[in-house]
PDB file of C-alpha atoms in Angstrom:
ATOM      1  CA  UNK G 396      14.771   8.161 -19.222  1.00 60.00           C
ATOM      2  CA  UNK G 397      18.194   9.322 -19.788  1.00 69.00           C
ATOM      3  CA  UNK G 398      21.008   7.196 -19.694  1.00 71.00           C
ATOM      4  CA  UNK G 399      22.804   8.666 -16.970  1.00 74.00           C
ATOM      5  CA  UNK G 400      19.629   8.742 -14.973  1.00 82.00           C
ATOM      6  CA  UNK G 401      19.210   4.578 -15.915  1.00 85.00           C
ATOM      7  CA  UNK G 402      23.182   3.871 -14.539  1.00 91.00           C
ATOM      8  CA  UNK G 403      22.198   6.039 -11.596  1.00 92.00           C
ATOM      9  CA  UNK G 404      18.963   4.029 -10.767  1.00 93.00           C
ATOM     10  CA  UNK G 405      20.672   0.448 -11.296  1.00 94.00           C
ATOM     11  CA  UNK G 406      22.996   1.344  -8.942  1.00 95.00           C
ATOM     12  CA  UNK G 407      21.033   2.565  -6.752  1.00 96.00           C
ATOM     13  CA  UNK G 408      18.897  -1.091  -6.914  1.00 96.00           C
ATOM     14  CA  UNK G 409      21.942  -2.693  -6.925  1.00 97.00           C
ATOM     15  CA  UNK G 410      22.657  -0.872  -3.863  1.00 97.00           C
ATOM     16  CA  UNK G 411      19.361  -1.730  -2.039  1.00 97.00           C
ATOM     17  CA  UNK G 412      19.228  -5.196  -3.877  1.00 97.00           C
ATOM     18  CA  UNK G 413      22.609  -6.180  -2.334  1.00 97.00           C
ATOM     19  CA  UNK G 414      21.762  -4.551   1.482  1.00 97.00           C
ATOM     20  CA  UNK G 415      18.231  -6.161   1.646  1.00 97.00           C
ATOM     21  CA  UNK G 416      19.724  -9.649   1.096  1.00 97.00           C
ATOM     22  CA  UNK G 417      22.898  -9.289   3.289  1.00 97.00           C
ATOM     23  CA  UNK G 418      21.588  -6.494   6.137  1.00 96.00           C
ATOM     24  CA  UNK G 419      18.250  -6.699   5.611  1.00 95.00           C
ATOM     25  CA  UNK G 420      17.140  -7.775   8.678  1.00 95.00           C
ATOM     26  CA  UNK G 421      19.134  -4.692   9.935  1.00 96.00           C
ATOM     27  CA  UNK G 422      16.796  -1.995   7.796  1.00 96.00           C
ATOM     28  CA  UNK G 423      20.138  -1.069   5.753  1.00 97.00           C
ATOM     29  CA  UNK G 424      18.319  -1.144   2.617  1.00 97.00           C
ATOM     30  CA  UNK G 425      15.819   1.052   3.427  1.00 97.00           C
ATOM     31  CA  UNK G 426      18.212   3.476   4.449  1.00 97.00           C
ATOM     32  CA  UNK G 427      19.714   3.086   1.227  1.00 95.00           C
ATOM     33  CA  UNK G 428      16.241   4.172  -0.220  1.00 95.00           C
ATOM     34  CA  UNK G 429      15.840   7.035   1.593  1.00 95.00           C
ATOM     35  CA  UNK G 430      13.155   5.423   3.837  1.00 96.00           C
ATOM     36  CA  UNK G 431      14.223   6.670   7.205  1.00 96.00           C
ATOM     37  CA  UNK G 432      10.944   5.376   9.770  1.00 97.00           C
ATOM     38  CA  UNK G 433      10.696   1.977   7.590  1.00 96.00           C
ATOM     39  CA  UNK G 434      14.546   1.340   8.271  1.00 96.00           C
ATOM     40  CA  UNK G 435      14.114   2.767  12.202  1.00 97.00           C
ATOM     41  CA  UNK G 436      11.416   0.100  12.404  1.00 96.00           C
ATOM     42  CA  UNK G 437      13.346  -2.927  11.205  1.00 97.00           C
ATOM     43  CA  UNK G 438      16.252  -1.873  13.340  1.00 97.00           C
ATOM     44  CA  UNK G 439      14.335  -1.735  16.752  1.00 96.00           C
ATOM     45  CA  UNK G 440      12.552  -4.936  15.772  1.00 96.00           C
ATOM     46  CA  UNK G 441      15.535  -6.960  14.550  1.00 96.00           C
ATOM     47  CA  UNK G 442      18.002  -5.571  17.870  1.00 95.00           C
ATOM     48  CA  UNK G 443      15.380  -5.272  20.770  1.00 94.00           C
ATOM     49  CA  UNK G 444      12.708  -7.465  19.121  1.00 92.00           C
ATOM     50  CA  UNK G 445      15.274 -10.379  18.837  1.00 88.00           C
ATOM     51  CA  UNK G 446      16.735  -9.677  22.221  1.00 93.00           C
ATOM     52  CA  UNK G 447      12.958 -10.047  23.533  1.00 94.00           C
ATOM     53  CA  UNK G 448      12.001 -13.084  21.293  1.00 94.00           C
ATOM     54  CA  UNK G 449      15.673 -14.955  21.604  1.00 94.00           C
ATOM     55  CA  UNK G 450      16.172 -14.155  17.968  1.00 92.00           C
ATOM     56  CA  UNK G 451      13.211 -14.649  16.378  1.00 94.00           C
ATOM     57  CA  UNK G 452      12.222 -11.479  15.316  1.00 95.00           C
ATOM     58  CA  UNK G 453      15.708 -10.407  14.260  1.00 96.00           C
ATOM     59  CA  UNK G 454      15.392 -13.625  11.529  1.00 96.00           C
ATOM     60  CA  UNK G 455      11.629 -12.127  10.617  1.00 96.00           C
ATOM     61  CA  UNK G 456      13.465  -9.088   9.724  1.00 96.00           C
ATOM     62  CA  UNK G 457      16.249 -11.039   7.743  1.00 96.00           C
ATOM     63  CA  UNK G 458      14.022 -12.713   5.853  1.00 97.00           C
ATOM     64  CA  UNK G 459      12.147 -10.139   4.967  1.00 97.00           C
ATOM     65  CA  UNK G 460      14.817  -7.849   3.826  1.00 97.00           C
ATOM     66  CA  UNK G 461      15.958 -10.824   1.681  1.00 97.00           C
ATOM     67  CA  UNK G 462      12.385 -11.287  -0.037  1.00 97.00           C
ATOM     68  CA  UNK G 463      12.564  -7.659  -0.534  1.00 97.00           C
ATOM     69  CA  UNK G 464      16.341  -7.575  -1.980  1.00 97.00           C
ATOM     70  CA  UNK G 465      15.293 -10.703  -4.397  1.00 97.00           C
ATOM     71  CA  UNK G 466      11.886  -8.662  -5.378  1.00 97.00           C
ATOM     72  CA  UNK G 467      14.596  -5.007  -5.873  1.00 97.00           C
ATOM     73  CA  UNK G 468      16.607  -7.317  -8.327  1.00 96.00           C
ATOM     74  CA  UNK G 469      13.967  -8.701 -10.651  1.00 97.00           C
ATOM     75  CA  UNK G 470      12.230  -5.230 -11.389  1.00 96.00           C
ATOM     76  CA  UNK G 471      13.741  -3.374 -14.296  1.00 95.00           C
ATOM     77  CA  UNK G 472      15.307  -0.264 -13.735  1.00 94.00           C
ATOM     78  CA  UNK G 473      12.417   1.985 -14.953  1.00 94.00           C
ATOM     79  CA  UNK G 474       9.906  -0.416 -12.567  1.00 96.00           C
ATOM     80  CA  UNK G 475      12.394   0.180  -9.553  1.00 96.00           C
ATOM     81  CA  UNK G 476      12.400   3.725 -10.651  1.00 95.00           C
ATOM     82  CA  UNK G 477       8.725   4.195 -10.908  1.00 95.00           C
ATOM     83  CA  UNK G 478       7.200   1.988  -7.500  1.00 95.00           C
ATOM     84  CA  UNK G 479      10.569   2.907  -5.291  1.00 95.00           C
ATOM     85  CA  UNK G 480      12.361   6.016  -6.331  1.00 93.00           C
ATOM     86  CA  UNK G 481       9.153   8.295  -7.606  1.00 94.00           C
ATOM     87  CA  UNK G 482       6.373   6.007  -6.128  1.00 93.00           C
ATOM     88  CA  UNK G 483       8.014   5.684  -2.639  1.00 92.00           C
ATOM     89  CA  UNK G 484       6.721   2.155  -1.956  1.00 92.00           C
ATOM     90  CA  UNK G 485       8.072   1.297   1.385  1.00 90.00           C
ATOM     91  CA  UNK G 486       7.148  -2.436   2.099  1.00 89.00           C
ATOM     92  CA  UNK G 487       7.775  -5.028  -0.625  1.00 82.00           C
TER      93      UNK G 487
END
């Protein structure tokens, strides 16, 4: 792997890393990703799910985005490159 195509793949787990443990539960991080329908599905979950639920589900989806933003940070770069980037593995 080049090294310009390493710095652009750590930031780019930074990036997710960082939005999965502060707006997870919001989807941002799969956004980030490029996973439109995974991020759709967290949103409506986490906004009309929690309104349904009194919250609940919108703290599902936060915890879930943070296990995945913890899980984005301990893969290496060429791991979040292969499973996220080429691999497109959606859910954890």
């Amino acid at each position: 792997m080049a090294e310009n195509d390493l710095t652009e793949v750590s930031n780019k787990k930074l990036a997710a890393g960082l939005l999965g443990i502060f707006l997870g539960a919001f989807g941002v991080h799969k956004f980030a990703l490029g996973y439109t329908k995974p991020g759709v599905i967290m949103l409506v979950i986490s906004l009309a799910g929690g309104v349904v639920t009194c919250g609940a589900a919108s703290f599902v989806m936060g915890v879930i985005g943070l296990i995945e933003g913890i899980i984005y940070f301990q893969k290496t770069p060429e791991e979040f490159q292969a499973l996220y980037i080429d691999g497109r593995k959606e859910w954890f």
